[in-house]
mmCIF file of C-alpha atoms in Angstrom:
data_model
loop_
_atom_site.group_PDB
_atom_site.id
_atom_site.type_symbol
_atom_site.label_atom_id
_atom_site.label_comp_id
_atom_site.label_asym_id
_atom_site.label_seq_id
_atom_site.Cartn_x
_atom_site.Cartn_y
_atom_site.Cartn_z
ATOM 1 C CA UNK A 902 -7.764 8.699 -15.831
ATOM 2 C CA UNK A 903 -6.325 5.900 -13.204
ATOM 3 C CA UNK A 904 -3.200 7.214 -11.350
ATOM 4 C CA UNK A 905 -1.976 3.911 -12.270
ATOM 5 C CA UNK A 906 -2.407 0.457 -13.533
ATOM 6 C CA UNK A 907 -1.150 -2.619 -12.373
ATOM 7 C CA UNK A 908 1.289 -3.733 -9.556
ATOM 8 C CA UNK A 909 1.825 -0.499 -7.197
ATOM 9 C CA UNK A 910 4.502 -1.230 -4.329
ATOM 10 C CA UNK A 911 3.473 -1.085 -0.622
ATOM 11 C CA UNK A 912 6.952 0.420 -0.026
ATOM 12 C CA UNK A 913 8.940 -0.360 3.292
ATOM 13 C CA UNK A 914 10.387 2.495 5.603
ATOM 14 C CA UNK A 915 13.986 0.869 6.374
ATOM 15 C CA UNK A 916 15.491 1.546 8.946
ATOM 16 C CA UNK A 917 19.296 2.058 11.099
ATOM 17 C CA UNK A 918 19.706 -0.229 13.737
ATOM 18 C CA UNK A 919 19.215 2.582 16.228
ATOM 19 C CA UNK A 920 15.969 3.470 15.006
ATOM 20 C CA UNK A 921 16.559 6.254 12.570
ATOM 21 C CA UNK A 922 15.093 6.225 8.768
ATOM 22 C CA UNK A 923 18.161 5.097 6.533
ATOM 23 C CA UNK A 924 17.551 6.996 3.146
ATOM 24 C CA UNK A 925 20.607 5.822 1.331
ATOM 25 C CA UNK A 926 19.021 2.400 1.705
ATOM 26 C CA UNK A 927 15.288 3.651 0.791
ATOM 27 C CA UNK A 928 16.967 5.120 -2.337
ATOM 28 C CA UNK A 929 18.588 1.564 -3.237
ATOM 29 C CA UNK A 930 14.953 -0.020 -2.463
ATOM 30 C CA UNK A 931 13.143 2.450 -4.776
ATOM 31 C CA UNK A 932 15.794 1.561 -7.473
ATOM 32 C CA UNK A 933 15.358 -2.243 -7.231
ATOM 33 C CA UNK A 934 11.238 -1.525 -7.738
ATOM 34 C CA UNK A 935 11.765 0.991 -11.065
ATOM 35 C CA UNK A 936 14.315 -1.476 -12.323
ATOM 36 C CA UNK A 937 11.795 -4.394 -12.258
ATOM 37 C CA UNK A 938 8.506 -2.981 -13.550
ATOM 38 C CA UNK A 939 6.749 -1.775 -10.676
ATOM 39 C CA UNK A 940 3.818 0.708 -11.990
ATOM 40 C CA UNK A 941 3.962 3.134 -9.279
ATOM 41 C CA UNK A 942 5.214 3.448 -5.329
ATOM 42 C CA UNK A 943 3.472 3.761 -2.635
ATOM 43 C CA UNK A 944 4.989 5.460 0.152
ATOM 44 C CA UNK A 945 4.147 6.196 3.978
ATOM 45 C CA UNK A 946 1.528 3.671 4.008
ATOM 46 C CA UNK A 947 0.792 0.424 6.792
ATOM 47 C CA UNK A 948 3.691 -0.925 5.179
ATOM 48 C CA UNK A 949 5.895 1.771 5.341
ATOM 49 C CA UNK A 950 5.017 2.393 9.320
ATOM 50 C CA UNK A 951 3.841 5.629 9.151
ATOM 51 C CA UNK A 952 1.895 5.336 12.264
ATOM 52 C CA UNK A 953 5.372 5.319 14.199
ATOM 53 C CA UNK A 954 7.264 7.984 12.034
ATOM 54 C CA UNK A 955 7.406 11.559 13.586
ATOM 55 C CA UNK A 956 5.075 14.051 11.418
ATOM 56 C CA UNK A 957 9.017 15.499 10.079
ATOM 57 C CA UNK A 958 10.237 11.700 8.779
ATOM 58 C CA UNK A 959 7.204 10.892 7.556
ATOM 59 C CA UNK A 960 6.986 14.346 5.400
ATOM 60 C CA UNK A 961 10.891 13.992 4.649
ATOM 61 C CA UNK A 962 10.405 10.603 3.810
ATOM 62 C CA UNK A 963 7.517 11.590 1.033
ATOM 63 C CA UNK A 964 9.679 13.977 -0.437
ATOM 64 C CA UNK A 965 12.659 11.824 -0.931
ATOM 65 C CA UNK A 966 10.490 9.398 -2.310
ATOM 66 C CA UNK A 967 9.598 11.786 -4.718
ATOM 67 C CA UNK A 968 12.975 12.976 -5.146
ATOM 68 C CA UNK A 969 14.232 9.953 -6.080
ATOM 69 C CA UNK A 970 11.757 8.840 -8.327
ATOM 70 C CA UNK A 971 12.093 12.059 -10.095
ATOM 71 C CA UNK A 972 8.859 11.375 -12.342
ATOM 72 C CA UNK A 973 9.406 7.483 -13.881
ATOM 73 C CA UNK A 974 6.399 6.024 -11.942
ATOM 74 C CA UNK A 975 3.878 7.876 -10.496
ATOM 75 C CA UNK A 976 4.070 8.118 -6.219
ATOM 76 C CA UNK A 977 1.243 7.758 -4.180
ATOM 77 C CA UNK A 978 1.679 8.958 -0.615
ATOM 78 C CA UNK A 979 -0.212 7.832 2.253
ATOM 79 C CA UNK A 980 -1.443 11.007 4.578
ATOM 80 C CA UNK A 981 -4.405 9.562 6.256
ATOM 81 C CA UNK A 982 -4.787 9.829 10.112
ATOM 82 C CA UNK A 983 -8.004 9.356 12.640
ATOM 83 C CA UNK A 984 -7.400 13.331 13.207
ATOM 84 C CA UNK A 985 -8.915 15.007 10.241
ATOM 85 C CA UNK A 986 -6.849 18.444 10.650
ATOM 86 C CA UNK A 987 -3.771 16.346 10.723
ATOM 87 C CA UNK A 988 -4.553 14.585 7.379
ATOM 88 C CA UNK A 989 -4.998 18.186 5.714
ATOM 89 C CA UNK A 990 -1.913 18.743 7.109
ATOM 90 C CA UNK A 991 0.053 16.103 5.627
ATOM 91 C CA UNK A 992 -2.043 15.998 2.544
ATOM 92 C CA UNK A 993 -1.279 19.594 1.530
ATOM 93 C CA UNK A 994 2.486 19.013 2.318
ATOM 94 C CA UNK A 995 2.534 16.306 0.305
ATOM 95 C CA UNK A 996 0.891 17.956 -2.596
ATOM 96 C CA UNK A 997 3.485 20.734 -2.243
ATOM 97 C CA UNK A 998 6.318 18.221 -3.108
ATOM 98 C CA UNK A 999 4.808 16.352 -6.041
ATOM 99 C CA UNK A 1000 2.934 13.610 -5.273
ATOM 100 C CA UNK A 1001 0.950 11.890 -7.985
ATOM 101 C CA UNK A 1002 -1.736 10.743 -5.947
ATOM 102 C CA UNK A 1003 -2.523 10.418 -1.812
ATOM 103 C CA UNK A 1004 -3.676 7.291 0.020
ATOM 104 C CA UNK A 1005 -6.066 8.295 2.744
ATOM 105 C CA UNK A 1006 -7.062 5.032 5.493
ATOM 106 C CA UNK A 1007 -9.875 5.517 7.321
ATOM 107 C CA UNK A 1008 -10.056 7.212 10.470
ATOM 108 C CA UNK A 1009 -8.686 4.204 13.246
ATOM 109 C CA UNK A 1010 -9.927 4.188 16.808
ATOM 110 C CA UNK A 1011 -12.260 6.549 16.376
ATOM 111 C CA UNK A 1012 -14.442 4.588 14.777
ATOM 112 C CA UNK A 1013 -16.542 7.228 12.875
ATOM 113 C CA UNK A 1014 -20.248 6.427 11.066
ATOM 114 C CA UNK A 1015 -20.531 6.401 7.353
ATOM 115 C CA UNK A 1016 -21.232 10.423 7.427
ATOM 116 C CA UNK A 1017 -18.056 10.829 9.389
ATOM 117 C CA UNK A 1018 -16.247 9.222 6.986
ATOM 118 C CA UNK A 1019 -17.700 11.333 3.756
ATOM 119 C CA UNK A 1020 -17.120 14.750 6.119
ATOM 120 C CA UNK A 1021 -13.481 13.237 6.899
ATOM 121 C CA UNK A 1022 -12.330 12.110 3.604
ATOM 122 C CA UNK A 1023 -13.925 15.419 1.854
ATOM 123 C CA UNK A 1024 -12.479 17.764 4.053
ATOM 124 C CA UNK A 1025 -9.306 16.379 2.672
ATOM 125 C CA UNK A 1026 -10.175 16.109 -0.750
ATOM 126 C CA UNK A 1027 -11.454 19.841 -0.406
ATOM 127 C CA UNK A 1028 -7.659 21.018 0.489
ATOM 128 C CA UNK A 1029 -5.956 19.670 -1.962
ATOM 129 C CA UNK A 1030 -5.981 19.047 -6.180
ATOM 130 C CA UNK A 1031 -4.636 15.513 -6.688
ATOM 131 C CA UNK A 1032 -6.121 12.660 -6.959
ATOM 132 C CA UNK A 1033 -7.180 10.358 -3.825
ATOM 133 C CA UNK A 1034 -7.697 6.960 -2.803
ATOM 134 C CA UNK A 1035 -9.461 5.924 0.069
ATOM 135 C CA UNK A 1036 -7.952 2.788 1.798
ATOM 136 C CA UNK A 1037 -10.279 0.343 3.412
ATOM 137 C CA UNK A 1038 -8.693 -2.161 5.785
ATOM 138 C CA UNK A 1039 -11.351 -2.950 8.586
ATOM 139 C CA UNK A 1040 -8.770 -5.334 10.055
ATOM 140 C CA UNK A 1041 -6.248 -2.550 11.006
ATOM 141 C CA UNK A 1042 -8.907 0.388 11.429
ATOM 142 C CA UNK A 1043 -12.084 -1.186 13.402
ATOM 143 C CA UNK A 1044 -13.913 0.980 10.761
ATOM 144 C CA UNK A 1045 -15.758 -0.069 7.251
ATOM 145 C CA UNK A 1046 -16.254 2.131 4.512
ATOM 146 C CA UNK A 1047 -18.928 0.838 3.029
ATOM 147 C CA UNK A 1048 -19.438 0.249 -1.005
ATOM 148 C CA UNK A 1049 -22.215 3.311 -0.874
ATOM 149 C CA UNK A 1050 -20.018 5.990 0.904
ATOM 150 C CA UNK A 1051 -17.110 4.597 -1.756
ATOM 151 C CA UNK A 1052 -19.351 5.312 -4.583
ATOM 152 C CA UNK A 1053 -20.617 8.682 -3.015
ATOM 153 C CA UNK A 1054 -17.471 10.399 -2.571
ATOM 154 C CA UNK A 1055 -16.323 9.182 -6.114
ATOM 155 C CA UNK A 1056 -19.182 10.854 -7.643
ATOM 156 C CA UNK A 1057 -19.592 13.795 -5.647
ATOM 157 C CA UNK A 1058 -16.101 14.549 -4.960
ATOM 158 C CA UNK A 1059 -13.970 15.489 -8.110
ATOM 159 C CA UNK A 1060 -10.481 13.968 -6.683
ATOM 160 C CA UNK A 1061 -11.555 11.317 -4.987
ATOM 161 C CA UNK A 1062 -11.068 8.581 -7.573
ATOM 162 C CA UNK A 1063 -10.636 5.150 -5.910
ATOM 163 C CA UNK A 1064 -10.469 2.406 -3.051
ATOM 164 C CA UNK A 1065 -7.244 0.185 -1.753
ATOM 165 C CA UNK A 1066 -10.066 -2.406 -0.709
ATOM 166 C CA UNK A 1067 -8.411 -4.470 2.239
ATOM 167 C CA UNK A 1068 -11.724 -5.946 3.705
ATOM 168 C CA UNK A 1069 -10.780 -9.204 2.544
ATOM 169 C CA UNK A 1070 -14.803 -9.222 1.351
ATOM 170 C CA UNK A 1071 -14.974 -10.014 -1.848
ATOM 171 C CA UNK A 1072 -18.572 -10.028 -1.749
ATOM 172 C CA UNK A 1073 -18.457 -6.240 -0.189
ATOM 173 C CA UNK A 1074 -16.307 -5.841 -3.156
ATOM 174 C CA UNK A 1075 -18.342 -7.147 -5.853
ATOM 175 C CA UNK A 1076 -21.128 -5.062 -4.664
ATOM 176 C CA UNK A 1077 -18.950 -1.975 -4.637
ATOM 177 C CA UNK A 1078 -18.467 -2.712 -8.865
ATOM 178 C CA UNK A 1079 -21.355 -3.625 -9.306
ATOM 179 C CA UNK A 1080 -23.189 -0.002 -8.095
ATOM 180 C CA UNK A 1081 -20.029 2.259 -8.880
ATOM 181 C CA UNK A 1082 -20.386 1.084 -12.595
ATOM 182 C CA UNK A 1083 -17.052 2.312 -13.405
ATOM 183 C CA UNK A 1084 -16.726 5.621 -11.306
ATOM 184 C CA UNK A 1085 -14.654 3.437 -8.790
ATOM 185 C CA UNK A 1086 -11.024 2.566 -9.556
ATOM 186 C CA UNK A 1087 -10.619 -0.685 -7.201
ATOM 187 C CA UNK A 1088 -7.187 -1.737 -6.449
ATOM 188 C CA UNK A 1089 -6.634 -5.053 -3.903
ATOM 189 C CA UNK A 1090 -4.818 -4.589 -0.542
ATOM 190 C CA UNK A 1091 -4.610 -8.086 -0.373
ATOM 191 C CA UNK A 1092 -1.686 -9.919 -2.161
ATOM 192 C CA UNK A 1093 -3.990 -13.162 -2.425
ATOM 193 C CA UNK A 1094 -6.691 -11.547 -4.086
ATOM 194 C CA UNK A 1095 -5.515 -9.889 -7.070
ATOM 195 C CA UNK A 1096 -6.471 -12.050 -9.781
ATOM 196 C CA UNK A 1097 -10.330 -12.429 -8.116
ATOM 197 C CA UNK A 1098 -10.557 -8.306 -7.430
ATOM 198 C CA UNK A 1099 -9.223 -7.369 -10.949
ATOM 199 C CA UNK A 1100 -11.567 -10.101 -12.415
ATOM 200 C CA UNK A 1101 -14.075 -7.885 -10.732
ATOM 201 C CA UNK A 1102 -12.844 -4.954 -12.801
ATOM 202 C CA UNK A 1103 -9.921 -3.820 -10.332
ATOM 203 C CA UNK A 1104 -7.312 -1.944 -11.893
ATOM 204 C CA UNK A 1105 -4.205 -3.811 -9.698
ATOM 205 C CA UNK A 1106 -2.788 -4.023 -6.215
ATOM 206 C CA UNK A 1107 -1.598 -1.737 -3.743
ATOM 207 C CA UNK A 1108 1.229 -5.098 -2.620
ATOM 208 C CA UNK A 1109 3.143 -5.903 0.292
ATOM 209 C CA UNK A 1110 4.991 -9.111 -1.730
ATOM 210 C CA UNK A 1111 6.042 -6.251 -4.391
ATOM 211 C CA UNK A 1112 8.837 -5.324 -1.982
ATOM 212 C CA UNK A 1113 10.288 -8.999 -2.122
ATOM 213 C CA UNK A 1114 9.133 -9.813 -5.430
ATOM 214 C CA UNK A 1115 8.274 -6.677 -8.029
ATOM 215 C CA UNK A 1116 8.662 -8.284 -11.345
ATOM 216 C CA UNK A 1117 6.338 -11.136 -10.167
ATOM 217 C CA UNK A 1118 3.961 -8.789 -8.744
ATOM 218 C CA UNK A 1119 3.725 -7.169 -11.680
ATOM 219 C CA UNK A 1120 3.238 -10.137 -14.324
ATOM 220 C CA UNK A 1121 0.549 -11.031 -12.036
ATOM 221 C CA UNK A 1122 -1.403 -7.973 -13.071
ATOM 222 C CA UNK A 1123 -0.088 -7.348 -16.888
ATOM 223 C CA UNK A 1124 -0.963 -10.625 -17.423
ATOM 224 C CA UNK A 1125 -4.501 -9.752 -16.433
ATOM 225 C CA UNK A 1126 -4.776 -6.847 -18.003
ATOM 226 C CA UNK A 1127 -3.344 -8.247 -21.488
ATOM 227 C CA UNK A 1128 -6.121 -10.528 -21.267
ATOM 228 C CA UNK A 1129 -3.558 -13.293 -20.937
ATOM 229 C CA UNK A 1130 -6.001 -14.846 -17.572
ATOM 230 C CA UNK A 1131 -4.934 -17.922 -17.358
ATOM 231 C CA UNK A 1132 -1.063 -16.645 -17.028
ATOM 232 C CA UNK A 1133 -2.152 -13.998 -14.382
ATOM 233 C CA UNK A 1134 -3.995 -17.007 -12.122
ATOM 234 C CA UNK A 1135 -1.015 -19.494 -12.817
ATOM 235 C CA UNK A 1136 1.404 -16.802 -10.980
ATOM 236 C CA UNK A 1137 -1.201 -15.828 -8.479
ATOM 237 C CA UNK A 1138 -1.396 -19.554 -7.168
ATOM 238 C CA UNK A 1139 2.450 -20.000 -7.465
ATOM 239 C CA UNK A 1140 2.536 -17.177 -5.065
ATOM 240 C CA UNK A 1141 0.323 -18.254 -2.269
ATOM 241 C CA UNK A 1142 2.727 -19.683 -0.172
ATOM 242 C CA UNK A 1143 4.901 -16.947 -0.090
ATOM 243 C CA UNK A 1144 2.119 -14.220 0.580
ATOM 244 C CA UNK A 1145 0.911 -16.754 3.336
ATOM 245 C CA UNK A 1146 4.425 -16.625 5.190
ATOM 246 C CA UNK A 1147 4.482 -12.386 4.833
ATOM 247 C CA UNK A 1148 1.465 -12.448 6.467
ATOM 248 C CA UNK A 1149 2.418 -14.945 9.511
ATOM 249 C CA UNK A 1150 2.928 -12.020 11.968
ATOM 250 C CA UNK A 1151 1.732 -8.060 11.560
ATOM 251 C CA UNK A 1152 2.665 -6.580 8.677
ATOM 252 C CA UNK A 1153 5.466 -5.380 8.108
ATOM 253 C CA UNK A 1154 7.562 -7.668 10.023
ATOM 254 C CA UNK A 1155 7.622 -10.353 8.190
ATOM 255 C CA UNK A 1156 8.376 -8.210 4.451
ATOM 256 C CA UNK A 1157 11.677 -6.266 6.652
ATOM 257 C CA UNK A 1158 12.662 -10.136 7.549
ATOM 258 C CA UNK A 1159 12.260 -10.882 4.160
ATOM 259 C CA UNK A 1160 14.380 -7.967 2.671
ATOM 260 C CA UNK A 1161 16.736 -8.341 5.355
ATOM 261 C CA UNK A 1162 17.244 -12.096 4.543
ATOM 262 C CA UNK A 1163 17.786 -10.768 0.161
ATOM 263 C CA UNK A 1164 20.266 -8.957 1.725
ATOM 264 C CA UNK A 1165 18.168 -5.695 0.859
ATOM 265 C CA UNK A 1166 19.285 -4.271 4.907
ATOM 266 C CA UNK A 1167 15.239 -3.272 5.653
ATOM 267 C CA UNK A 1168 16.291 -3.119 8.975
ATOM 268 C CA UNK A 1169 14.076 -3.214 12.055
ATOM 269 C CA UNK A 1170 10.558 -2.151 12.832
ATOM 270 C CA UNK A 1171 9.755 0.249 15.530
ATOM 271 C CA UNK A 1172 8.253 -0.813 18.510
ATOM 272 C CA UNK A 1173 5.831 -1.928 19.257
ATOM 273 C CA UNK A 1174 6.341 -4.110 16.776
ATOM 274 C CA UNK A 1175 9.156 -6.526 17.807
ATOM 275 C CA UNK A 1176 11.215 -8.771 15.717
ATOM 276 C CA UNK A 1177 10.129 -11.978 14.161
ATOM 277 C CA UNK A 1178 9.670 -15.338 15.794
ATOM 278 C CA UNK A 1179 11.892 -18.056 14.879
ATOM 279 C CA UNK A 1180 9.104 -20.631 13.764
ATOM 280 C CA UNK A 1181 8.136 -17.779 11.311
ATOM 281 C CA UNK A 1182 10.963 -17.053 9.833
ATOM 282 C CA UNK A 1183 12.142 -20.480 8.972
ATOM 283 C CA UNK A 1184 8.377 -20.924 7.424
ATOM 284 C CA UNK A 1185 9.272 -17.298 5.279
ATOM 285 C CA UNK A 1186 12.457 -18.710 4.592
ATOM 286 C CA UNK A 1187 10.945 -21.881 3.301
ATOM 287 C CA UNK A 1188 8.535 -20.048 0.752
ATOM 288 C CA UNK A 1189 10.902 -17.614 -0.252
ATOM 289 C CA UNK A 1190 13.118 -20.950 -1.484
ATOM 290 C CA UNK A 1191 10.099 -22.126 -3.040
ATOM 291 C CA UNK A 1192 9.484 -19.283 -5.187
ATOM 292 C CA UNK A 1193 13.116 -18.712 -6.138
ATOM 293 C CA UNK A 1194 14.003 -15.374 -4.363
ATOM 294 C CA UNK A 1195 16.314 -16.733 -1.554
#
């Protein structure tokens, strides 16, 4: 059974203006997703910046995710790292406070071959009992998992259910349907691609624009899976624009600009990631008008 189906939230880490994690603000931001129909939360992922949290925050911020929560969606927490004894680490902390699923990117820098990556992600899987997804984003990592080491772990590995594909390839992505046949729950990392991935047999969307936009997000993919196609592509297009502008510099700084501007008080990002330039935001600002959230 899918850990979930439909729009899942990508969800930002906000943040004091000195840096620190501000939870009373996370709690308000997990509210405003439940309230609007998000399927499930996604926590400690790219979006999230959990390659700049301490190993502490990032644990404390998975189990105040949960915590809040308490049960109405499922969470999915993201424990990957490029040091496989530091992924069990996290992974079997995370288990310990209730996650409904993990998120595990591919090992960055390193750079490991497609057996690396099965003896990575299994050594994972092996420590823990809930279900995983690997996350594929080539962009971020410098490393592919490719649609036969997908299928491979899904099959030989019991909890290892699924793929956030981020390549962008929707030929790659095609191929990885068409030899899973079904073993592989496929959710997009990329907010323009939903309607094309689930048409492929995806399940939903792993989304940054969910932060900004969670009731949209998810009509994109209910639609969809209602059969109601032509409703789901309508809202895709009308979207574009605005996925385009969250997207004009590294994620996440354009989504924090884009909460901050709501009035949702996402804060800053940690360095190195530096605030947002001015062209940019007026060209956020301009597509958040456009699609009626500002």
């Amino acid at each position: 059974m899918a850990i979930f189906k439909g729009a899942g939230v990508a969800i930002v880490t906000p943040m004091q203006e000195d840096g620190t994690v501000n939870y009373e603000q996370f709690a308000r931001l997990v509210e405003f997703q439940v309230e609007n129909g998000t399927d499930a939360i996604i926590v400690c992922g790219t979006t999230g910046e959990a390659s700049t949290l301490t190993h502490e925050e990032h644990l404390e911020v998975i189990r105040y995710c949960v915590e809040q929560v308490a049960g109405r969606v499922p969470v999915i927490a993201g424990t990957g790292s490029n040091c496989t004894q530091t992924a069990v680490y996290l992974s079997t902390e995370a288990e310990k406070y209730g996650v409904d699923g993990l998120l595990l990117v591919s090992p960055y820098y390193n750079k490991a071959t497609q057996k690396g990556l099965y003896a990575h992600f299994k050594a994972v899987a092996d420590a823990v009992k809930v279900p995983i997804l690997l996350y594929n984003v080539p962009s971020r990592t410098g490393c592919n998992i490719l649609p036969e080491t997908v299928v491979r772990l899904c099959r030989e590995v019991e909890n290892i259910v699924g793929v956030k594909e981020a390549s962008g390839n929707i030929s790659q992505i095609a191929h990885l349907a068409a030899i899973g046949q079904g073993c592989v729950d496929i959710y997009s990392g990329n907010d323009d691609q939903i309607v094309p991935l689930m048409a492929l047999g995806g399940l939903g969307v792993i989304s940054v624009l969910s932060n900004v936009a969670p009731a949209q997000t998810h009509a994109i993919c209910q639609k969809f899976l209602e059969g109601d196609v032509e409703g789901s592509r309508r809202e895709q297009l009308r979207a574009l624009e605005l996925c385009d502008a969250l997207f004009s510099e590294v994620n996440p700084i354009p989504v924090k600009k884009a909460l901050n501007l709501m009035g949702m008080e996402a804060g800053p990002a940690r360095m190195p990631l530096t605030p947002m330039e001015e062209t940019n935001v007026r060209k956020l600002e301009a597509a958040m008008r456009t699609y009626g959230i500002l």
